[in-house]
XYZ file of C-alpha atoms in Angstrom:
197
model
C 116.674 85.129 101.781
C 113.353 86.033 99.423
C 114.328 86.913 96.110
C 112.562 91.105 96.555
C 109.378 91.685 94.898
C 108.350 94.014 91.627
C 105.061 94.856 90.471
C 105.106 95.393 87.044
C 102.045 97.205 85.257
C 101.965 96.255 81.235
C 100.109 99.369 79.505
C 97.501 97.984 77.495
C 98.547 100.444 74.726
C 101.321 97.693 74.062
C 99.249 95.604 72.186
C 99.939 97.813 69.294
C 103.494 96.746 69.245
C 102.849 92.669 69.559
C 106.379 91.731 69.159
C 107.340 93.969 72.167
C 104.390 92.331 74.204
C 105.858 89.453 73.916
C 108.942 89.700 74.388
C 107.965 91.467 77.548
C 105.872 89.047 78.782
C 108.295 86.231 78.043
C 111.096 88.004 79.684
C 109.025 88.494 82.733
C 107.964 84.411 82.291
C 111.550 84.027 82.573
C 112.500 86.144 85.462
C 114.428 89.104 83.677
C 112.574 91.210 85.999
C 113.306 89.086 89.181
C 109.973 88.040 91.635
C 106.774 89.759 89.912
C 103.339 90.282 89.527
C 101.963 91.570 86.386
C 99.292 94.358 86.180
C 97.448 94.493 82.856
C 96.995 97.962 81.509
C 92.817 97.902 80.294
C 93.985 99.356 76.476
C 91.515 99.153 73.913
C 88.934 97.075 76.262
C 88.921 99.886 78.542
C 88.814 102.645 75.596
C 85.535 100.923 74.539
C 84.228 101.749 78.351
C 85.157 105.353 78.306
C 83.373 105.274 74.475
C 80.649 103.204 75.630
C 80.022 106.123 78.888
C 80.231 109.220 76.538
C 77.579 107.822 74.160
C 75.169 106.654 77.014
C 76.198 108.625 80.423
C 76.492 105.654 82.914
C 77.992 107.436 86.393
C 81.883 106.731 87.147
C 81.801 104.024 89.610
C 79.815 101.681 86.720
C 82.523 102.735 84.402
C 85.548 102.200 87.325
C 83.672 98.591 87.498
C 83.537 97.878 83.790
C 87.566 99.168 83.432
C 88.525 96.294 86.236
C 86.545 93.913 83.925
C 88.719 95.047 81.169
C 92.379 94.968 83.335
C 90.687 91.097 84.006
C 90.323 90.462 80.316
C 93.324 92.041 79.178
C 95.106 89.549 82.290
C 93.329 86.633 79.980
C 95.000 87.504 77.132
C 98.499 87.950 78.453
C 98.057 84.616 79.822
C 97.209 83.538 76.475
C 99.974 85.089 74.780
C 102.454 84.051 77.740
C 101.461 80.793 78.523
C 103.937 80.668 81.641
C 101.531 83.363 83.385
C 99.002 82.091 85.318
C 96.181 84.923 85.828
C 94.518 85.063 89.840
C 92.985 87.467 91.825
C 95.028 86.288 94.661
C 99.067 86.873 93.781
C 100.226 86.852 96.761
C 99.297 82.485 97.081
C 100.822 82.074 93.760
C 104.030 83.921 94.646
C 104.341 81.300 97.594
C 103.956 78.486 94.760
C 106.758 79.844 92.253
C 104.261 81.019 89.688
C 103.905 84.542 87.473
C 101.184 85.560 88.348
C 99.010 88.111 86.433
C 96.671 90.193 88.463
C 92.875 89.667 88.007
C 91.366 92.790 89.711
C 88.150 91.591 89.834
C 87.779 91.586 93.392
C 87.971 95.426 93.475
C 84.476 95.672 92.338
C 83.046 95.250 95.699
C 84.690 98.601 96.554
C 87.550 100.303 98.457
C 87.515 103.172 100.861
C 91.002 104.106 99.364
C 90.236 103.608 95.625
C 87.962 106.354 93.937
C 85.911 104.851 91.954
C 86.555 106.997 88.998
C 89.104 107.768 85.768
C 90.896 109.613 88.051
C 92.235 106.045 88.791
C 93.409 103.365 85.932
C 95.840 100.603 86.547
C 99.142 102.679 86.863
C 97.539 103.846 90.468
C 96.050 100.380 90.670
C 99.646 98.838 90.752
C 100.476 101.165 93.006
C 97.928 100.222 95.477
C 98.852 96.547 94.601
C 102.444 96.840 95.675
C 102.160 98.734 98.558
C 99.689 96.111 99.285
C 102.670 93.105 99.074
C 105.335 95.351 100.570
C 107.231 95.294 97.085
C 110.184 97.011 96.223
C 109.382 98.269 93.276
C 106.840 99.226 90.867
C 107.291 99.483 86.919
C 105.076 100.620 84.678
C 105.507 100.074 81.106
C 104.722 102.526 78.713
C 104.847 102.420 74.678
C 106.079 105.966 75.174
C 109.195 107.633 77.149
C 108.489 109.682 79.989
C 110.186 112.994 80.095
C 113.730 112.733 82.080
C 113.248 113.404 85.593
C 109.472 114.274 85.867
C 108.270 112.731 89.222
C 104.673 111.803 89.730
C 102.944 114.829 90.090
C 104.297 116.565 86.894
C 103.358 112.772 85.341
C 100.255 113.222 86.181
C 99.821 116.976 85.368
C 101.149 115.899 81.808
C 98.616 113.099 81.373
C 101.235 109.968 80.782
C 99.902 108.400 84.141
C 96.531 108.652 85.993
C 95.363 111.844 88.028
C 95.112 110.120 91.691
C 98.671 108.183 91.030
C 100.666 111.049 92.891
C 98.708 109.851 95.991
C 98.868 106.353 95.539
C 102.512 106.912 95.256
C 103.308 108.672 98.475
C 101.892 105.512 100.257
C 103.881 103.429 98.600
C 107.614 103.637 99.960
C 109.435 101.944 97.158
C 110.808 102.744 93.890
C 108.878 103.635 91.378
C 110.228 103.313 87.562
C 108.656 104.086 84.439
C 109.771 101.992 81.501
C 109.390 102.955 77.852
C 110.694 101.867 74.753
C 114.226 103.880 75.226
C 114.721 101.658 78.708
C 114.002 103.310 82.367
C 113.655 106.167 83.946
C 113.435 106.759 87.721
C 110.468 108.557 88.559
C 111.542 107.866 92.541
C 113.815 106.131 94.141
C 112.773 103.891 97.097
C 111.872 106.046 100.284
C 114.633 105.420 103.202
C 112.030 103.387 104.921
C 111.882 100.828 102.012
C 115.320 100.574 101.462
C 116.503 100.126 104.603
C-alpha cells in the first residue's frame, strides 16, 4: 500500500529564521513528514514584486506571473540549502521515482481558468490547488507565526495570515488542512468524509 501523500507549503517568511529552514527542510529530506511535495512560499522575492508594482503600476496578472517566478526561485534555493530536494515542475514523476520533490510553478504562467491571476492568490491557495491536484491527504502550511486556535479558513483569511481566495481553494480540496507554526500544529480542518474514507 502507497505510503499517503502531504503537500507541504514552506512560507518564504522562514528565511528569517535559517536554522528553522533547515531543519525543516532536512526533516522533510528525511521523511518526518511522510510522502511530500514542497511548495515554496515567494518571501522576500515576491515582496520585491508587490514593491516593484506599487512604484510602477504593472496590472495583476504580470505581477501573479512575476510571484510564480519568485515561488520558482525560492524552490532553487531550498534545493540549495537541502540538497536531498530535487526542484521540478512535474512532482507527481518524481514521486513515482522516490525523490522530494520541490514544486517549480512555472508552468502556471500560461494560465488557469481556476487560478485568479491576482494577490488574492499566493502559494498557501497555490498548495491547495496542488494537492487537490495529486489527491493528497493533507496540506500543511508552515508559518513563522501561530495561527489563532481553531480559526478555519475563512476567519484565516479575513485575518490576513493566509491568502484571500484560499477559503475557496479549500472547499475543493477534501483533505486535511493544517497550519504549522513555530508552537507545532493546529487543525484548521480535518479531512472531509470523502477523503478519509
Amino acid at each position: 500500500m502507497r505510503q499517503p501523500l502531504s503537500v507541504v507549503k514552506v512560507g518564504g517568511s522562514l528565511v528569517a529564521d535559517r536554522a528553522r529552514l533547515c531543519r525543516l527542510l532536512g526533516a522533510l529530506a528525511d521523511g518526518a513528514d511522510g510522502r511530500v511535495v514542497v511548495v515554496p512560499g515567494g518571501g522576500g522575492l515576491a515582496d520585491a514584486v508587490r514593491a516593484a508594482q506599487g512604484a510602477l503600476g504593472f496590472p495583476d496578472p504580470f505581477a501573479h506571473r512575476l510571484a510564480l517566478d519568485a515561488m520558482a526561485g525560492m524552490a532553487r534555493i531550498f534545493a540549495a540549502l537541502e540538497p536531498r530536494l530535487t526542484v521540478t515542475q512535474d512532482p507527481a514523476q518524481l514521486l513515482a521515482a522516490g525523490a522530494v520533490p520541490v514544486w517549480d510553478p512555472s508552468a502556471l504562467k500560461a494560465g488557469r481558468p481556476e487560478i485568479p491571476e491576482s494577490w488574492d492568490v499566493t502559494s498557501d491557495s497555490l498548495a491547495l490547488w496542488l494537492a487537490a491536484r495529486l489527491g493528497a491527504q493533507a496540506c500543511l502550511l508552515v508559518k513563522s507565526v501561530d495561527a489563532r486556535p481553531g480559526a478555519g479558513p475563512a476567519e484565516l483569511a479575513r485575518l490576513g495570515f493566509v491568502d484571500a481566495a484560499l477559503p475557496g481553494f479549500a472547499a475543493r480540496f477534501p483533505g486535511a488542512i493544517v497550519l504549522r507554526g513555530p508552537g507545532g500544529d493546529r487543525l484548521c480542518r480535518e479531512a472531509l468524509p470523502e477523503c478519509a474514507a
